[in-house]
Short mmCIF file of C-alpha atoms and ligand atoms in Angstrom, two decimals:
data_model
loop_
_atom_site.label_atom_id
_atom_site.label_comp_id
_atom_site.label_asym_id
_atom_site.label_seq_id
_atom_site.Cartn_x
_atom_site.Cartn_y
_atom_site.Cartn_z
CA MET A 25 -24.61 4.78 0.71
CA ILE A 26 -22.36 2.38 -1.14
CA VAL A 27 -24.30 -0.74 -0.48
CA THR A 28 -23.70 -2.58 -3.71
CA SER A 29 -20.05 -3.10 -2.91
CA ILE A 30 -20.84 -5.29 0.06
CA GLN A 31 -23.64 -7.35 -1.42
CA ASN A 32 -21.51 -10.10 -2.78
CA PRO A 33 -23.62 -13.22 -3.32
CA ASP A 34 -20.64 -15.45 -2.57
CA LEU A 35 -20.19 -14.11 0.91
CA ASP A 36 -20.77 -16.44 3.74
CA ASP A 37 -22.81 -14.93 6.51
CA ASP A 38 -19.92 -14.04 8.84
CA SER A 39 -18.13 -11.94 6.36
CA LEU A 40 -21.33 -10.31 5.13
CA VAL A 41 -22.21 -9.30 8.68
CA GLU A 42 -18.69 -8.00 9.24
CA ASN A 43 -18.86 -5.90 6.09
CA VAL A 44 -22.20 -4.42 7.12
CA GLU A 45 -20.83 -3.59 10.56
CA LEU A 46 -17.84 -1.91 8.98
CA GLU A 47 -20.00 0.14 6.61
CA LEU A 48 -22.06 1.36 9.57
CA LEU A 49 -18.93 2.20 11.55
CA LEU A 50 -17.50 4.32 8.72
CA GLN A 51 -20.86 6.02 8.35
CA ALA A 52 -20.86 6.76 12.09
CA VAL A 53 -17.30 8.13 11.97
CA TYR A 54 -18.24 10.40 9.11
CA LEU A 55 -21.43 11.71 10.72
CA LYS A 56 -19.82 12.30 14.10
CA TYR A 57 -16.27 13.36 13.27
CA GLY A 58 -16.38 14.45 9.62
CA TYR A 59 -13.57 12.09 8.58
CA ASP A 60 -14.72 10.24 5.50
CA PHE A 61 -13.19 6.78 5.05
CA ARG A 62 -16.08 5.36 3.06
CA GLU A 63 -14.18 5.43 -0.20
CA TYR A 64 -10.86 4.22 1.13
CA SER A 65 -9.59 0.82 -0.01
CA ARG A 66 -11.94 -1.30 2.01
CA ALA A 67 -9.61 -4.27 2.46
CA HIS A 68 -7.09 -1.97 4.11
CA ILE A 69 -9.62 -0.26 6.37
CA LYS A 70 -11.07 -3.60 7.41
CA ARG A 71 -7.66 -4.97 8.34
CA ARG A 72 -6.89 -1.93 10.46
CA VAL A 73 -10.27 -1.92 12.20
CA LEU A 74 -10.01 -5.64 12.96
CA HIS A 75 -6.52 -5.02 14.29
CA TYR A 76 -7.84 -2.25 16.53
CA ILE A 77 -10.72 -4.28 17.95
CA ALA A 78 -8.40 -7.23 18.55
CA ASN A 79 -6.10 -4.95 20.59
CA LYS A 80 -9.06 -3.64 22.54
CA ARG A 81 -10.31 -7.20 23.01
CA LEU A 82 -13.69 -6.40 21.55
CA PRO A 83 -15.67 -9.28 20.07
CA ASN A 84 -16.81 -7.50 16.89
CA ILE A 85 -16.92 -4.22 14.99
CA SER A 86 -20.37 -3.24 16.26
CA SER A 87 -19.22 -3.33 19.84
CA LEU A 88 -16.80 -0.53 19.02
CA GLN A 89 -19.44 1.76 17.61
CA HIS A 90 -21.00 3.17 20.77
CA GLU A 91 -17.73 3.99 22.49
CA LEU A 92 -16.48 5.52 19.30
CA LEU A 93 -19.49 7.81 19.13
CA ILE A 94 -19.26 9.08 22.68
CA GLU A 95 -15.49 9.03 23.29
CA LYS A 96 -13.41 11.38 21.18
CA LYS A 97 -10.34 9.65 22.52
CA CYS A 98 -11.45 6.39 21.00
CA PHE A 99 -11.76 8.05 17.61
CA ASP A 100 -8.31 9.61 18.00
CA GLU A 101 -6.90 6.15 18.54
CA LEU A 102 -8.75 4.70 15.60
CA LEU A 103 -7.50 7.54 13.41
CA GLN A 104 -3.91 6.57 14.26
CA GLU A 105 -4.75 3.04 13.25
CA LEU A 106 -6.31 4.09 9.93
CA SER A 107 -3.75 6.68 8.89
CA ILE A 108 -0.64 4.82 7.90
CA ASN A 109 2.20 7.20 8.70
CA VAL A 110 5.15 5.09 7.59
CA THR A 111 7.65 7.33 5.81
CA GLU A 112 11.39 8.00 5.44
CA MET A 113 13.72 10.73 4.30
CA PHE A 114 14.53 10.52 0.60
CA ARG A 115 12.24 7.51 0.36
CA GLY A 116 12.68 6.05 -3.09
CA PRO A 117 15.83 8.07 -3.82
CA GLY A 118 15.24 7.77 -7.56
CA PHE A 119 12.29 10.12 -7.19
CA TYR A 120 14.44 12.89 -5.73
CA LYS A 121 17.14 12.25 -8.25
CA SER A 122 14.63 12.76 -11.00
CA ILE A 123 13.35 15.98 -9.39
CA ARG A 124 16.94 17.21 -9.30
CA GLU A 125 17.65 16.26 -12.89
CA LYS A 126 14.37 16.85 -14.65
CA VAL A 127 12.41 19.39 -12.63
CA ALA A 128 14.80 21.66 -10.70
CA GLY A 129 16.11 23.28 -13.87
CA LEU A 130 12.60 24.30 -14.88
CA LEU A 131 11.81 25.57 -11.39
CA LYS A 132 14.84 27.84 -11.65
CA THR A 133 12.98 29.89 -14.25
CA TYR A 134 10.29 30.73 -11.66
CA PRO A 135 10.68 33.89 -9.56
CA TYR A 136 8.78 32.30 -6.69
CA ILE A 137 7.89 28.65 -6.07
CA LYS A 138 5.04 27.21 -4.05
CA ILE A 139 5.06 23.52 -3.20
CA TRP A 140 2.35 21.45 -1.54
CA HIS A 141 3.18 18.17 0.18
CA ALA A 142 -0.22 16.50 0.56
CA GLY A 143 -0.27 13.64 3.09
CA CYS A 144 3.14 14.62 4.46
CA SER A 145 2.94 12.38 7.53
CA THR A 146 5.68 13.21 10.07
CA GLY A 147 7.50 15.40 7.55
CA GLU A 148 10.52 13.36 6.45
CA GLU A 149 9.59 13.93 2.82
CA VAL A 150 9.22 17.68 3.37
CA TYR A 151 12.67 18.07 4.93
CA SER A 152 14.14 15.99 2.13
CA MET A 153 12.65 18.32 -0.44
CA ALA A 154 13.90 21.39 1.45
CA ILE A 155 17.43 19.98 1.40
CA LEU A 156 17.20 19.30 -2.31
CA LEU A 157 15.88 22.80 -3.02
CA LYS A 158 18.59 24.36 -0.89
CA GLU A 159 21.27 22.52 -2.81
CA GLU A 160 19.72 23.61 -6.08
CA GLY A 161 19.74 27.22 -4.88
CA LEU A 162 15.95 27.37 -4.87
CA TYR A 163 14.91 27.19 -1.27
CA ASP A 164 15.07 30.89 -0.48
CA ARG A 165 12.34 31.62 -2.96
CA THR A 166 10.18 28.66 -2.08
CA GLN A 167 7.14 28.40 0.12
CA ILE A 168 6.30 24.86 1.22
CA TYR A 169 2.85 23.90 2.46
CA ALA A 170 2.85 20.51 4.13
CA THR A 171 -0.47 19.00 5.11
CA ASP A 172 -1.91 15.83 6.57
CA PHE A 173 -5.32 14.94 8.01
CA ASN A 174 -3.82 13.44 11.14
CA PRO A 175 -3.21 16.22 13.71
CA ARG A 176 -0.67 14.13 15.57
CA VAL A 177 1.71 13.77 12.64
CA VAL A 178 1.33 17.41 11.64
CA LYS A 179 2.42 18.44 15.11
CA SER A 180 5.36 16.07 14.99
CA ALA A 181 6.40 17.23 11.51
CA ARG A 182 6.62 20.81 12.75
CA GLU A 183 9.17 19.83 15.37
CA ALA A 184 11.85 18.96 12.80
CA THR A 185 13.02 16.15 15.07
CA PHE A 186 13.54 12.59 13.94
CA PRO A 187 14.83 9.43 15.61
CA LEU A 188 18.59 9.08 15.41
CA LYS A 189 18.39 5.36 14.70
CA TYR A 190 17.30 5.88 11.07
CA ILE A 191 19.91 8.46 10.16
CA LYS A 192 22.32 5.98 8.58
CA GLU A 193 19.64 4.78 6.23
CA TYR A 194 18.57 8.36 5.47
CA THR A 195 22.15 9.36 4.74
CA SER A 196 22.44 6.51 2.29
CA ASN A 197 19.12 7.47 0.66
CA TYR A 198 20.32 11.06 0.44
CA GLN A 199 23.47 10.01 -1.36
CA LYS A 200 21.55 7.77 -3.74
CA SER A 201 19.28 10.69 -4.52
CA GLY A 202 22.26 12.59 -5.89
CA GLY A 203 23.09 14.53 -2.72
CA GLN A 204 26.69 15.73 -2.78
CA GLU A 205 27.02 17.52 0.54
CA SER A 206 27.70 16.13 3.96
CA PHE A 207 24.24 15.11 5.19
CA SER A 208 25.18 15.64 8.83
CA ASP A 209 25.60 19.37 8.21
CA TYR A 210 21.82 19.66 8.05
CA TYR A 211 21.06 18.49 11.56
CA ARG A 212 22.20 18.50 15.13
CA ALA A 213 22.28 15.10 16.83
CA THR A 214 21.32 14.46 20.46
CA ASN A 215 21.31 11.13 22.30
CA SER A 216 18.36 9.68 20.50
CA SER A 217 17.29 12.17 17.89
CA VAL A 218 18.37 14.59 15.21
CA ILE A 219 17.01 18.11 14.91
CA PHE A 220 17.03 19.71 11.49
CA ASP A 221 18.41 23.15 10.92
CA ARG A 222 16.29 26.28 11.15
CA SER A 223 17.53 27.28 7.70
CA LEU A 224 15.45 24.36 6.37
CA THR A 225 12.27 24.99 8.32
CA LYS A 226 11.94 28.70 7.77
CA ASN A 227 9.83 28.47 4.61
CA MET A 228 7.61 25.61 5.72
CA VAL A 229 4.02 25.87 6.86
CA PHE A 230 2.38 22.80 8.37
CA ALA A 231 -1.38 22.46 8.56
CA GLU A 232 -4.18 19.96 8.96
CA HIS A 233 -5.96 19.32 5.68
CA ASN A 234 -8.18 16.45 4.64
CA LEU A 235 -7.93 15.61 0.95
CA VAL A 236 -11.36 13.97 0.97
CA THR A 237 -13.39 16.67 2.65
CA ASP A 238 -11.41 19.94 2.45
CA ARG A 239 -10.99 22.29 -0.48
CA VAL A 240 -8.04 23.72 -2.36
CA PHE A 241 -6.31 26.41 -0.27
CA ALA A 242 -3.65 27.81 -2.61
CA GLU A 243 -2.38 27.84 -6.15
CA VAL A 244 0.92 25.99 -6.26
CA ASN A 245 3.67 25.09 -8.75
CA MET A 246 4.35 21.59 -7.52
CA ILE A 247 2.36 18.99 -5.59
CA ILE A 248 4.01 15.99 -4.00
CA SER A 249 1.65 13.31 -2.71
CA ARG A 250 3.30 9.94 -2.46
CA ASN A 251 1.71 6.77 -1.13
CA VAL A 252 -1.49 8.51 -0.18
CA LEU A 253 -3.67 7.71 -3.21
CA ILE A 254 -3.01 3.98 -2.81
CA TYR A 255 -5.36 4.08 0.18
CA PHE A 256 -8.28 5.40 -1.90
CA ASN A 257 -10.58 3.60 -4.30
CA ARG A 258 -10.50 4.61 -7.96
CA HIS A 259 -13.42 6.98 -7.63
CA LEU A 260 -11.86 8.85 -4.74
CA GLN A 261 -8.45 8.86 -6.43
CA ASN A 262 -10.03 10.58 -9.37
CA LYS A 263 -11.70 13.14 -7.13
CA VAL A 264 -8.49 13.93 -5.24
CA LEU A 265 -6.47 14.17 -8.46
CA SER A 266 -9.00 16.76 -9.67
CA LEU A 267 -8.40 18.67 -6.46
CA PHE A 268 -4.66 18.61 -7.16
CA ASP A 269 -5.32 19.76 -10.70
CA GLU A 270 -7.38 22.66 -9.42
CA SER A 271 -4.52 23.73 -7.18
CA LEU A 272 -1.71 23.34 -9.75
CA SER A 273 -0.84 26.23 -12.00
CA THR A 274 -0.32 25.49 -15.68
CA GLY A 275 3.22 24.24 -16.19
CA GLY A 276 3.26 22.92 -12.62
CA PHE A 277 4.49 19.50 -11.51
CA LEU A 278 2.79 16.58 -9.83
CA GLY A 279 4.81 13.84 -8.10
CA LEU A 280 3.15 10.62 -6.91
CA GLY A 281 4.31 7.39 -5.30
CA ASN A 282 5.85 4.84 -7.64
CA LYS A 283 2.77 2.60 -7.58
CA GLU A 284 0.39 5.47 -8.22
CA THR A 285 -0.68 6.89 -11.56
CA ILE A 286 -2.92 9.50 -13.13
CA SER A 287 -3.57 7.40 -16.22
CA PHE A 288 -7.07 6.30 -15.18
CA SER A 289 -8.16 9.75 -14.09
CA ASP A 290 -10.04 12.61 -15.74
CA ILE A 291 -7.01 14.89 -15.48
CA ALA A 292 -4.68 12.60 -17.45
CA PRO A 293 -5.14 14.34 -20.86
CA LYS A 294 -3.84 17.63 -19.46
CA TYR A 295 -0.59 16.15 -18.20
CA LYS A 296 2.70 15.22 -19.79
CA ILE A 297 4.85 12.48 -18.34
CA ILE A 298 8.20 13.76 -17.09
CA ASP A 299 9.33 10.48 -15.53
CA ALA A 300 7.16 7.39 -16.07
CA ARG A 301 8.93 5.30 -13.48
CA GLU A 302 9.06 7.91 -10.73
CA LYS A 303 5.54 9.16 -11.54
CA ILE A 304 6.39 12.78 -12.16
CA TYR A 305 3.96 14.71 -14.36
CA LYS A 306 3.73 18.21 -15.76
CA LYS A 307 0.48 20.05 -16.29
CA SER A 308 0.84 21.11 -19.90
CA HIS A 309 -2.42 23.02 -20.32
CA GLU A 310 -5.59 24.08 -18.49
CA MET B 17 -24.27 -27.34 -10.64
CA ASN B 18 -20.89 -28.35 -12.04
CA SER B 19 -20.61 -25.08 -14.00
CA VAL B 20 -19.59 -23.08 -10.91
CA PRO B 21 -15.96 -23.83 -10.10
CA ALA B 22 -15.28 -24.52 -6.44
CA TYR B 23 -12.21 -22.32 -6.39
CA GLN B 24 -11.80 -18.88 -7.90
CA ALA B 25 -8.29 -17.95 -6.85
CA VAL B 26 -5.01 -19.40 -5.58
CA VAL B 27 -2.72 -17.51 -3.21
CA ILE B 28 0.87 -18.59 -2.72
CA GLY B 29 3.26 -17.46 0.00
CA ALA B 30 6.98 -18.18 0.04
CA SER B 31 10.10 -16.89 1.71
CA SER B 32 13.65 -18.19 1.69
CA GLY B 33 14.01 -20.92 -0.92
CA GLY B 34 10.86 -19.64 -2.57
CA LEU B 35 12.43 -18.58 -5.83
CA HIS B 36 13.52 -22.14 -6.55
CA ALA B 37 10.15 -23.51 -5.56
CA LEU B 38 8.25 -21.01 -7.68
CA LYS B 39 10.57 -21.61 -10.62
CA LYS B 40 9.63 -25.24 -10.45
CA MET B 41 5.95 -24.80 -9.76
CA LEU B 42 4.79 -21.99 -12.04
CA PRO B 43 6.14 -23.42 -15.34
CA ALA B 44 4.00 -26.50 -14.67
CA ILE B 45 0.80 -24.44 -14.73
CA PRO B 46 -0.85 -24.55 -18.18
CA ARG B 47 -1.93 -21.45 -20.00
CA ASP B 48 -5.63 -22.29 -19.60
CA PHE B 49 -5.45 -22.42 -15.81
CA PRO B 50 -8.92 -21.25 -14.84
CA CYS B 51 -7.93 -19.20 -11.76
CA PRO B 52 -5.81 -16.20 -11.02
CA ILE B 53 -2.74 -16.78 -8.85
CA LEU B 54 -1.57 -14.21 -6.30
CA ILE B 55 1.96 -14.48 -4.98
CA VAL B 56 3.89 -13.02 -2.08
CA GLN B 57 7.54 -13.95 -2.16
CA HIS B 58 9.59 -12.20 0.53
CA ILE B 59 12.13 -10.07 -1.19
CA SER B 60 14.54 -7.25 -0.42
CA PRO B 61 12.85 -3.84 -0.51
CA VAL B 62 15.30 -2.47 -3.04
CA SER B 63 15.18 -5.33 -5.51
CA GLU B 64 13.86 -4.45 -8.92
CA ASN B 65 11.13 -6.54 -10.52
CA TYR B 66 13.61 -9.27 -11.37
CA LEU B 67 11.54 -11.94 -9.64
CA THR B 68 8.64 -11.35 -12.00
CA VAL B 69 10.90 -11.23 -15.02
CA ILE B 70 12.59 -14.53 -14.16
CA LEU B 71 9.31 -16.30 -13.45
CA ASP B 72 7.59 -14.94 -16.53
CA LYS B 73 10.41 -16.14 -18.73
CA VAL B 74 9.97 -19.75 -17.66
CA SER B 75 6.18 -19.91 -17.39
CA GLN B 76 3.33 -20.42 -19.82
CA ILE B 77 0.87 -18.33 -17.87
CA ASN B 78 1.28 -14.59 -17.79
CA ILE B 79 3.27 -13.50 -14.74
CA LYS B 80 3.34 -9.84 -13.81
CA GLU B 81 4.03 -7.50 -10.96
CA ALA B 82 0.73 -6.45 -9.42
CA ASP B 83 -0.55 -2.98 -10.33
CA GLU B 84 -2.54 -0.68 -8.11
CA LYS B 85 -6.37 -1.32 -8.33
CA GLU B 86 -5.82 -3.81 -11.13
CA PRO B 87 -8.67 -6.25 -11.79
CA ILE B 88 -7.69 -9.86 -11.03
CA LEU B 89 -7.99 -12.13 -14.07
CA ALA B 90 -7.81 -15.90 -14.49
CA GLY B 91 -4.72 -17.36 -16.11
CA THR B 92 -2.49 -14.62 -14.72
CA ALA B 93 -0.15 -14.69 -11.76
CA TYR B 94 0.29 -11.42 -9.87
CA VAL B 95 3.43 -10.91 -7.82
CA ALA B 96 3.55 -8.44 -4.92
CA PRO B 97 6.09 -5.67 -5.61
CA PRO B 98 9.01 -5.17 -3.21
CA ASP B 99 8.27 -2.97 -0.19
CA TYR B 100 4.47 -2.95 -0.58
CA HIS B 101 1.84 -5.10 1.05
CA LEU B 102 -0.54 -6.60 -1.50
CA LEU B 103 -4.25 -6.69 -0.62
CA VAL B 104 -7.35 -8.04 -2.37
CA GLU B 105 -10.47 -5.89 -2.41
CA ALA B 106 -14.01 -7.30 -2.27
CA ASP B 107 -14.53 -6.37 -5.94
CA LYS B 108 -11.54 -8.58 -6.88
CA THR B 109 -9.09 -5.80 -7.56
CA LEU B 110 -5.64 -5.41 -6.05
CA SER B 111 -4.52 -2.69 -3.70
CA PHE B 112 -1.37 -1.78 -1.83
CA SER B 113 -0.31 -0.50 1.54
CA VAL B 114 3.04 0.68 2.89
CA GLU B 115 2.11 0.12 6.52
CA ASP B 116 4.67 -1.34 8.91
CA LYS B 117 6.18 -4.69 8.20
CA VAL B 118 4.08 -7.64 9.33
CA ASN B 119 6.20 -10.54 10.62
CA TYR B 120 9.25 -8.48 9.63
CA SER B 121 8.06 -8.57 6.05
CA ARG B 122 6.70 -6.18 3.46
CA PRO B 123 5.10 -7.65 1.43
CA SER B 124 3.63 -9.95 4.04
CA ILE B 125 1.98 -13.27 3.26
CA ASP B 126 -0.54 -12.84 6.09
CA VAL B 127 -1.78 -9.55 4.67
CA LEU B 128 -2.41 -11.07 1.23
CA PHE B 129 -3.94 -14.26 2.59
CA GLN B 130 -6.31 -12.54 5.02
CA THR B 131 -7.61 -10.01 2.53
CA ALA B 132 -7.90 -12.66 -0.19
CA ALA B 133 -9.86 -14.88 2.20
CA ASP B 134 -12.25 -12.00 2.87
CA ALA B 135 -12.73 -11.43 -0.85
CA TYR B 136 -13.03 -15.07 -1.99
CA ASN B 137 -14.28 -16.84 1.14
CA GLU B 138 -14.58 -20.58 0.54
CA HIS B 139 -13.49 -20.19 -3.07
CA LEU B 140 -9.85 -19.67 -2.18
CA VAL B 141 -6.90 -22.06 -2.19
CA GLY B 142 -3.96 -21.05 0.02
CA ILE B 143 -0.53 -22.57 -0.54
CA LEU B 144 2.35 -21.97 1.84
CA LEU B 145 5.83 -22.93 0.68
CA THR B 146 9.36 -22.90 2.00
CA GLY B 147 10.57 -20.17 4.37
CA ALA B 148 12.59 -19.40 7.47
CA ASN B 149 10.08 -17.27 9.40
CA ALA B 150 6.53 -17.36 10.74
CA ASP B 151 4.71 -15.31 8.11
CA GLY B 152 1.68 -16.98 6.53
CA SER B 153 0.48 -19.03 9.52
CA GLU B 154 -2.16 -16.50 10.56
CA GLY B 155 -3.23 -16.12 6.95
CA MET B 156 -3.61 -19.87 6.48
CA SER B 157 -5.78 -20.12 9.60
CA TYR B 158 -7.89 -17.26 8.33
CA ILE B 159 -8.38 -18.96 4.95
CA LYS B 160 -9.60 -22.05 6.83
CA LYS B 161 -11.91 -19.94 8.94
CA ARG B 162 -13.47 -18.50 5.80
CA GLY B 163 -13.97 -22.01 4.41
CA GLY B 164 -11.10 -22.06 1.91
CA PHE B 165 -8.70 -24.91 1.12
CA THR B 166 -5.14 -24.95 2.50
CA ILE B 167 -2.02 -26.77 1.33
CA VAL B 168 1.34 -26.56 3.08
CA GLN B 169 4.57 -27.76 1.55
CA ASP B 170 5.94 -30.77 3.37
CA PRO B 171 8.66 -29.34 5.66
CA ALA B 172 10.90 -32.30 4.70
CA ASP B 173 10.60 -31.24 1.07
CA ALA B 174 11.12 -27.51 1.74
CA GLU B 175 14.47 -25.75 1.36
CA SER B 176 13.64 -23.91 4.62
CA PRO B 177 11.22 -25.89 6.78
CA VAL B 178 10.38 -23.29 9.46
CA MET B 179 7.55 -21.50 7.73
CA PRO B 180 5.61 -24.60 6.69
CA LYS B 181 6.26 -26.19 10.10
CA THR B 182 4.96 -23.16 11.96
CA ALA B 183 1.80 -23.11 9.86
CA ILE B 184 1.17 -26.81 10.40
CA MET B 185 1.57 -26.39 14.15
CA GLN B 186 -0.88 -23.52 14.27
CA GLN B 187 -3.62 -25.14 12.20
CA GLU B 188 -3.78 -28.46 10.45
CA PRO B 189 -3.93 -27.79 6.72
CA ASP B 190 -6.15 -29.75 4.34
CA MET B 191 -3.06 -31.21 2.69
CA ILE B 192 0.66 -31.45 3.33
CA LEU B 193 2.39 -32.17 0.03
CA THR B 194 5.76 -32.06 -1.66
CA LEU B 195 6.23 -29.50 -4.40
CA ASP B 196 5.49 -32.18 -6.99
CA GLY B 197 2.42 -33.17 -5.04
CA ILE B 198 1.20 -29.58 -4.99
CA ILE B 199 1.61 -29.28 -8.75
CA GLU B 200 -0.25 -32.53 -9.28
CA GLN B 201 -3.06 -31.38 -6.98
CA LEU B 202 -3.40 -28.05 -8.80
CA LEU B 203 -3.79 -29.83 -12.12
CA LYS B 204 -6.16 -32.54 -10.89
CA PRO B 205 -9.53 -32.46 -12.67
CA GLY B 206 -12.29 -31.55 -10.25
CA PHE B 207 -10.06 -29.35 -8.11
CA ILE B 208 -9.25 -26.10 -9.91
CA PHE B 209 -9.98 -27.50 -13.35
CA PRO B 210 -13.53 -28.73 -13.91
CA GLU B 211 -14.26 -32.45 -13.79
CA LYS B 212 -13.42 -34.01 -17.19
CA LYS B 213 -16.65 -34.22 -19.14
CA SER B 214 -17.19 -37.33 -21.24
CA HIS B 215 -17.80 -36.14 -24.78
CA GLN B 216 -20.98 -37.41 -26.28
C1 SAM C 423 2.05 6.26 3.93
S1 SAM C 423 1.98 7.94 4.40
C2 SAM C 423 2.92 8.73 3.13
C3 SAM C 423 3.91 9.71 3.69
C4 SAM C 423 4.81 10.36 2.66
N1 SAM C 423 4.05 11.07 1.66
C5 SAM C 423 5.72 9.34 2.01
O1 SAM C 423 5.49 8.95 0.86
O2 SAM C 423 6.67 8.92 2.65
C6 SAM C 423 0.29 8.37 4.01
C7 SAM C 423 -0.16 9.65 4.69
O3 SAM C 423 -1.41 10.09 4.12
C8 SAM C 423 -2.18 10.65 5.14
N2 SAM C 423 -3.58 10.67 4.70
C9 SAM C 423 -4.42 9.63 4.54
N3 SAM C 423 -5.64 10.07 4.17
C10 SAM C 423 -5.56 11.41 4.08
C11 SAM C 423 -6.49 12.43 3.74
N4 SAM C 423 -7.77 12.13 3.45
N5 SAM C 423 -6.07 13.70 3.73
C12 SAM C 423 -4.80 14.01 4.06
N6 SAM C 423 -3.86 13.11 4.40
C13 SAM C 423 -4.24 11.80 4.41
C14 SAM C 423 -1.90 9.76 6.34
O4 SAM C 423 -2.21 10.40 7.57
C15 SAM C 423 -0.41 9.47 6.17
O5 SAM C 423 0.37 10.37 6.90
#
């Protein structure tokens, strides 16, 4: 139990009680459902839980606990609240540009490429990468694993369908990322959504995988995990980065979100910086 | 008892007109300011870190864009990066989230203020400046609820009065001051700075 973190002598009683209630709730979630949020950024988790109980009109965190333990549905809802699924296609176009310019050339020397998108949310990032790889002539020899711990987003990612209303923004991101083709060639538009082409989905496998509690499932040449580590505390970040390291073959690439870094982790000495700003690293030795 | 300062951190929220206000306020803060300052200024998601660069150039205290899980230190002002919410953890480190916009904003003032209030409780000073939306009001109320001290810029003195007005309507702040008044208050002995000791 991580009790020290909540025993802050400055705390007034209300917030101490709230922190204890939250600790117990996370413990209960872990014991009952196996999802381990205990080492997530606590400020974030607390905000989301308070938001959830406010919506449910519950007076405090403890009053959620019993329902949560007996109603799976209640946990499913809470999981949606805790897993932040905000994403876009070609989010942070500079990242993709850098992959095109600094990584694709090296990937071309590989006979076969395996890529893992960890924390892929509803898949926008995965389809973006597939487009990039296709344009670089790499997609046909690539296998993409895309995973997330939230079953709902994994299911949605598989469907290759995205709301039409964002497509203008995505097209602009695509162009900023160095895309030269006509973006609309990659999808079919209906009234309210766009459906991406089968030629993009054919080498994708989507699966549920929890970075905190599950193990490595494959050896891969590139791992993309952007804006996932920000939700973990330093200790858990380090643990998950070691998991990535275990999965990456020597010479493989790691791409993180632009506020994330490996510099404080145990794996840092093994990695070379490919792009400091876009947080792209290369595993230089075992 | 006078060795324990009453306040351990200052949070500042600003929206439209905020750059001017911050450019006036931050240079007035001396290098030995005994608290950290945490700032959310609403800003376009694609802007570079120019806000930090501009402010740092004109200020004596160190002004930097917040880093992930960075420890919060006195005498430094941390600015929320574009397109991320900035949160304060109980162990006084900074963290980020990319969750949906709150009050149409990312970074959101409410997110910073609420998490800072949870981390610092009554040892927090919240300052809400000029702006044309309703962000920050919830956060200011929350700071009050946790026992902290709240100052709102006088709407008549603000480039955009809506944000301060909204906050004042929701919850009466401890002080309503002009920008100059806020600066004066921050420098007043016995507030953030310790009471002047008479040298023997
Ligand atoms: C903000 S989204 C990032 C989506 C995408 N990578 C991007 O950058 O646009 C964070 C994702 O991480 C997932 N996530 C959080 N904790 C996880 C865990 N322990 N294991 C796997 N995925 C996790 C969430 O469900 C969410 O979809």
